[in-house]
Tab-separated table of C-alpha atoms in Angstrom:
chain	number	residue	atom	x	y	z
A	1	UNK	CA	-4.988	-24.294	-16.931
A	2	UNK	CA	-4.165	-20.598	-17.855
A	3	UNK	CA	-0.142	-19.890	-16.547
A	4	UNK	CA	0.635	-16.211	-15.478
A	5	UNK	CA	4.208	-14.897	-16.525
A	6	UNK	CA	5.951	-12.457	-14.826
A	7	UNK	CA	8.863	-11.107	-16.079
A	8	UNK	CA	10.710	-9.133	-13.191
A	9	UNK	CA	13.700	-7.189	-13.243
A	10	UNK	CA	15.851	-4.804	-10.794
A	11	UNK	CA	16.200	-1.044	-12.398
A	12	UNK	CA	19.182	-0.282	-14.552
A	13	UNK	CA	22.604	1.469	-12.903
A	14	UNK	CA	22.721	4.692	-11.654
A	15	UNK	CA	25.838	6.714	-10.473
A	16	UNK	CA	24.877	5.872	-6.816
A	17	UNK	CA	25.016	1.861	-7.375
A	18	UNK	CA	29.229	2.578	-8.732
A	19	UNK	CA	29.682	4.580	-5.672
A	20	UNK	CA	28.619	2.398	-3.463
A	21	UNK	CA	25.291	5.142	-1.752
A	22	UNK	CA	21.973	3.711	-0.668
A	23	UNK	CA	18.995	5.025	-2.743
A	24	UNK	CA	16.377	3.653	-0.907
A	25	UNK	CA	12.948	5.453	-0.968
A	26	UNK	CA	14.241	8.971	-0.494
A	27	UNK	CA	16.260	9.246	-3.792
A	28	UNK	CA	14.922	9.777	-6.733
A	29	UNK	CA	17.891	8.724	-8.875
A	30	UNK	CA	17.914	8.343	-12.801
A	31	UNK	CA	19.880	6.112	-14.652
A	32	UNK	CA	23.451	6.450	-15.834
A	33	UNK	CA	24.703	6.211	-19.060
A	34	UNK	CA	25.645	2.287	-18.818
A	35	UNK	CA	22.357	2.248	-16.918
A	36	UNK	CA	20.513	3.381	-20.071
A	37	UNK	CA	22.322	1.066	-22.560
A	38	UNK	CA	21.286	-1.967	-20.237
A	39	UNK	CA	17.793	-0.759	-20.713
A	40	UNK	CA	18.460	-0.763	-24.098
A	41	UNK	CA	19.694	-3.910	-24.288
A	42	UNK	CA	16.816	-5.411	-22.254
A	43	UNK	CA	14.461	-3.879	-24.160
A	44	UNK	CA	16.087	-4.893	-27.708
A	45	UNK	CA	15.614	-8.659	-26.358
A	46	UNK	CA	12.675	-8.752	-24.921
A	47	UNK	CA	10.467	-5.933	-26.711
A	48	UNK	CA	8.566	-8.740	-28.741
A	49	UNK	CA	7.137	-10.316	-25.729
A	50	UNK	CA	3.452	-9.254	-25.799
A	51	UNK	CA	2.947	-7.806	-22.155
A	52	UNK	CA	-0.542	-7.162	-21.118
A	53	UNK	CA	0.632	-4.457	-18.719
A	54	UNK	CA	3.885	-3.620	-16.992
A	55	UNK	CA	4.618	-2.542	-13.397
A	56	UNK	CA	7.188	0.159	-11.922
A	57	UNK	CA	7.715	1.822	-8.654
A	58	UNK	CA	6.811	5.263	-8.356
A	59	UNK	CA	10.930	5.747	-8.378
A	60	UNK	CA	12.474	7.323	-11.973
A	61	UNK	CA	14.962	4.711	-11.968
A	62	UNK	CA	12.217	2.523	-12.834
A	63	UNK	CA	10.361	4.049	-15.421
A	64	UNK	CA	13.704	5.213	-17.131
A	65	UNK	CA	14.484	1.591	-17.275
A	66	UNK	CA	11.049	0.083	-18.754
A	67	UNK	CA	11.238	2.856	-21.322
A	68	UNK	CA	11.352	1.366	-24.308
A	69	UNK	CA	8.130	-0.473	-23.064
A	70	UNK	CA	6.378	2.624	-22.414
A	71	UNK	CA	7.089	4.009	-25.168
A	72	UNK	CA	5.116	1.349	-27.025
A	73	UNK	CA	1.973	2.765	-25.185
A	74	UNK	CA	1.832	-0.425	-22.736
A	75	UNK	CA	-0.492	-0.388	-19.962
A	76	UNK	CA	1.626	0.927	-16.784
A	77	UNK	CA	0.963	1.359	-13.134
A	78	UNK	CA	3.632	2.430	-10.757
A	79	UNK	CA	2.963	1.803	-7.390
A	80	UNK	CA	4.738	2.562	-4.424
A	81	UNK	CA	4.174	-1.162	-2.636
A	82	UNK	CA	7.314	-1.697	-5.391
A	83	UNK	CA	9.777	1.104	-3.745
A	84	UNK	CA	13.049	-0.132	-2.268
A	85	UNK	CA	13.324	-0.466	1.108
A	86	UNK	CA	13.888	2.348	2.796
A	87	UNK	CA	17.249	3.025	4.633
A	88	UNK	CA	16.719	5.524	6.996
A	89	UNK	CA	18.791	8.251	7.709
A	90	UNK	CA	21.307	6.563	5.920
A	91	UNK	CA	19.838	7.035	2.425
A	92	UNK	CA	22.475	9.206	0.272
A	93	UNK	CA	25.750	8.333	1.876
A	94	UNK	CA	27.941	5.586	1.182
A	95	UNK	CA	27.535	2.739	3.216
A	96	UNK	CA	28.833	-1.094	2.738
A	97	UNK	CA	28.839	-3.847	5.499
A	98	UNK	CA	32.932	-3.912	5.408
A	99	UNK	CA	33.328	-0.269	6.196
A	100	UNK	CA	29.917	0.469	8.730
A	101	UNK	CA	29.481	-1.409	11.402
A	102	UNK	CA	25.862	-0.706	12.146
A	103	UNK	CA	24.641	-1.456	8.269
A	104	UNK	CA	27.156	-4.853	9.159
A	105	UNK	CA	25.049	-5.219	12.131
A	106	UNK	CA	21.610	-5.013	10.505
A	107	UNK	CA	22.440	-7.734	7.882
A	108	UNK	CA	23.581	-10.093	10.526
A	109	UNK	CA	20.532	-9.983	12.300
A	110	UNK	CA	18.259	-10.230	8.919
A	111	UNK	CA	20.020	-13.602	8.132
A	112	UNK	CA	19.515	-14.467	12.028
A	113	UNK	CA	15.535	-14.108	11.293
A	114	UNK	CA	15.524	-10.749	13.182
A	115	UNK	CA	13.690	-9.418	10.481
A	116	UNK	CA	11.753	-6.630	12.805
A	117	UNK	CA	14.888	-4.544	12.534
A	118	UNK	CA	15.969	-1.956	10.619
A	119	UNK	CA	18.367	1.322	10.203
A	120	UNK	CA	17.366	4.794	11.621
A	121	UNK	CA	14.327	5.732	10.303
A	122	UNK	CA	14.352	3.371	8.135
A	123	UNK	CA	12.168	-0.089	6.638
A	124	UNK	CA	12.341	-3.585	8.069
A	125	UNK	CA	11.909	-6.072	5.944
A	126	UNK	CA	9.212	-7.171	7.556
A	127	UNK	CA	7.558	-3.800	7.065
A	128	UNK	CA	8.263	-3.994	3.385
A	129	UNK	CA	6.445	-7.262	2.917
A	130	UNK	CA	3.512	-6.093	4.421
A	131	UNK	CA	3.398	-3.103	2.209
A	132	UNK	CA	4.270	-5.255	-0.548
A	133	UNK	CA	1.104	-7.948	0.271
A	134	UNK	CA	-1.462	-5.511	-1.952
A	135	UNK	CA	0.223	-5.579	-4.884
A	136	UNK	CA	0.453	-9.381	-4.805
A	137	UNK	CA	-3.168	-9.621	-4.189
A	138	UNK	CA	-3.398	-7.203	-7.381
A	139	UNK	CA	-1.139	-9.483	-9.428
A	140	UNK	CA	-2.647	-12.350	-8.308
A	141	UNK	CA	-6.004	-10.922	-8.965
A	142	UNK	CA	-5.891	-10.343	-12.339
A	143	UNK	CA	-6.162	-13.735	-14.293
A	144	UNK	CA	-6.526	-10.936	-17.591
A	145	UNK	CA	-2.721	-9.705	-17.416
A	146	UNK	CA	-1.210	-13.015	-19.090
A	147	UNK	CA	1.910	-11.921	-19.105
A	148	UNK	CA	3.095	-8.862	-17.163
A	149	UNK	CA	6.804	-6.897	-16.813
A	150	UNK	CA	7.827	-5.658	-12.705
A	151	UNK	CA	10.420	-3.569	-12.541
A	152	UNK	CA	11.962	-2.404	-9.112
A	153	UNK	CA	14.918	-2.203	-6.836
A	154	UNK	CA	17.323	-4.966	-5.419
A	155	UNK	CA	16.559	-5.399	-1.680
A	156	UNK	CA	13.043	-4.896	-2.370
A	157	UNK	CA	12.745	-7.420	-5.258
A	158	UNK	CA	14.445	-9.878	-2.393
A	159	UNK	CA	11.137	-9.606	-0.153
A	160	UNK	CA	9.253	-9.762	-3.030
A	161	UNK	CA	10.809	-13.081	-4.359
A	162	UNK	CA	10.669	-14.278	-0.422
A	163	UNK	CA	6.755	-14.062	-0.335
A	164	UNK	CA	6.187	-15.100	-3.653
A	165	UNK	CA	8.314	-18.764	-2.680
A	166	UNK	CA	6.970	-18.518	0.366
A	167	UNK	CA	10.762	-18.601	2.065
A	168	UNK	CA	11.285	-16.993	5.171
A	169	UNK	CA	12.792	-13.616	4.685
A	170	UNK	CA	15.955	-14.182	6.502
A	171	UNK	CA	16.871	-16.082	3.615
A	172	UNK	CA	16.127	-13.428	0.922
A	173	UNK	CA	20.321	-13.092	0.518
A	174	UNK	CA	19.817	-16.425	-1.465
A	175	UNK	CA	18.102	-13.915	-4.069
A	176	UNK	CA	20.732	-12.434	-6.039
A	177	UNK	CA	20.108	-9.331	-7.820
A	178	UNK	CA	22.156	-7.054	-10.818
A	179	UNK	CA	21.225	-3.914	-12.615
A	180	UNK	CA	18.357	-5.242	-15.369
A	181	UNK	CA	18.652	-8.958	-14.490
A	182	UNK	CA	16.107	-10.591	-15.438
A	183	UNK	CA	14.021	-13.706	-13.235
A	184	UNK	CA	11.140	-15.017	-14.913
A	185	UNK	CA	8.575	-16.707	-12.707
A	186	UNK	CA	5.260	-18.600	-13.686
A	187	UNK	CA	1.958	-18.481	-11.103
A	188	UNK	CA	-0.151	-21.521	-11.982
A	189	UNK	CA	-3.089	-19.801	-9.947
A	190	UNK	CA	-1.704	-20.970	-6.499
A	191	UNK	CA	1.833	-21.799	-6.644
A	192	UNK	CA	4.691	-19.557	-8.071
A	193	UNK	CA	7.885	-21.465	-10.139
A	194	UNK	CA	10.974	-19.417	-10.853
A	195	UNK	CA	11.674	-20.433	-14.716
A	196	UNK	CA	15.048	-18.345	-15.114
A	197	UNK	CA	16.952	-16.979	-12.299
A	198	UNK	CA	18.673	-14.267	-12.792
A	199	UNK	CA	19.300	-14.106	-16.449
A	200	UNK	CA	21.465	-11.637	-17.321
A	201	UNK	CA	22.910	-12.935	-20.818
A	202	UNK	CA	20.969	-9.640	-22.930
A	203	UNK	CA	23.302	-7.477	-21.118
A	204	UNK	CA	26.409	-8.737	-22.849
């Protein structure tokens, strides 16, 4: 039986993760300077792996951190089905669930299953995963791509992981996420495994 890897990791750091400002959808960040050495560093352990095609959002964040990869002349496809969530109005300013009561608010009811909620013009995360659905039916759908590299953003890769494990979403918090971590996951053809959660060791 032929076994799928897929080697998924959240975007390296930009000066908006230190500071604590939602990115969402709506800004186009690039990478910091530690941002771009954890690139490096991912891509100086893993560059031997032999991916058949790797996968970005259309965010720069993204392609800044797969770089390396690229540069190799992989196959690519960005696709917006892997942009973070969006956050709204909110997107650009500095919001944490200690200090805003609303963003608090919105959390709450995520991990209460209220998962049809969202900022102010802003995503659900029920919204995401049904924009997300295509490209799983695209990486499912392509018994070819052996072994394949995703890279996008932290709330999003939490749906993502959610519908791949088939857990309900008001339990993606059990997902935890860090600038170019690493989860490795395995698709058999009709089940997804996680092999290595979080991995994070090439960053040190």
């Amino acid at each position: 039986m032929s076994v799928k890897k897929i080697y998924l990791i959240r975007h390296g750091q930009t000066d908006f993760n230190v500071r604590g400002i939602v990115q969402g959808s709506g800004v186009d960040s690039s990478l910091n300077e530690a941002g771009r050495r954890q690139a490096a560093r991912f891509f100086a352990a893993y560059g031997h792996v032999p991916f058949d095609k790797v996968y970005t959002s259309l965010l720069r964040r993204t392609h800044e951190s797969v770089a390396g990869f690229l540069d190799l002349g992989l196959p690519h496809e960005a696709h917006g089905a892997l942009n973070e969530i969006g956050w709204g109005t909110r997107e650009g300013t500095r919001i944490t669930p200690e200090e805003d009561e609303e963003y608090h608010g919105v959390l709450q009811s995520w991990r209460a299953g209220n998962t049809t909620t969202a900022l102010e013009g802003g995503e659900s995360p029920d919204e995401v995963a049904t924009r997300q659905r295509p490209f799983i039916e695209l990486l499912t759908g392509r018994p070819h791509e052996q072994t394949v590299l995703v890279c996008m953003h932290g709330r999003a890769m939490r749906v993502l992981l959610c519908q791949l494990l088939h857990y309900p979403l008001s339990q993606m918090e059990n997902f935890e996420h860090h600038n170019l971590g690493l989860y490795e996951l395995e698709f058999t053809g009709s089940l997804f495994t996680v092999r290595n959660f979080l991995d994070v060791r090439h960053l040190a």
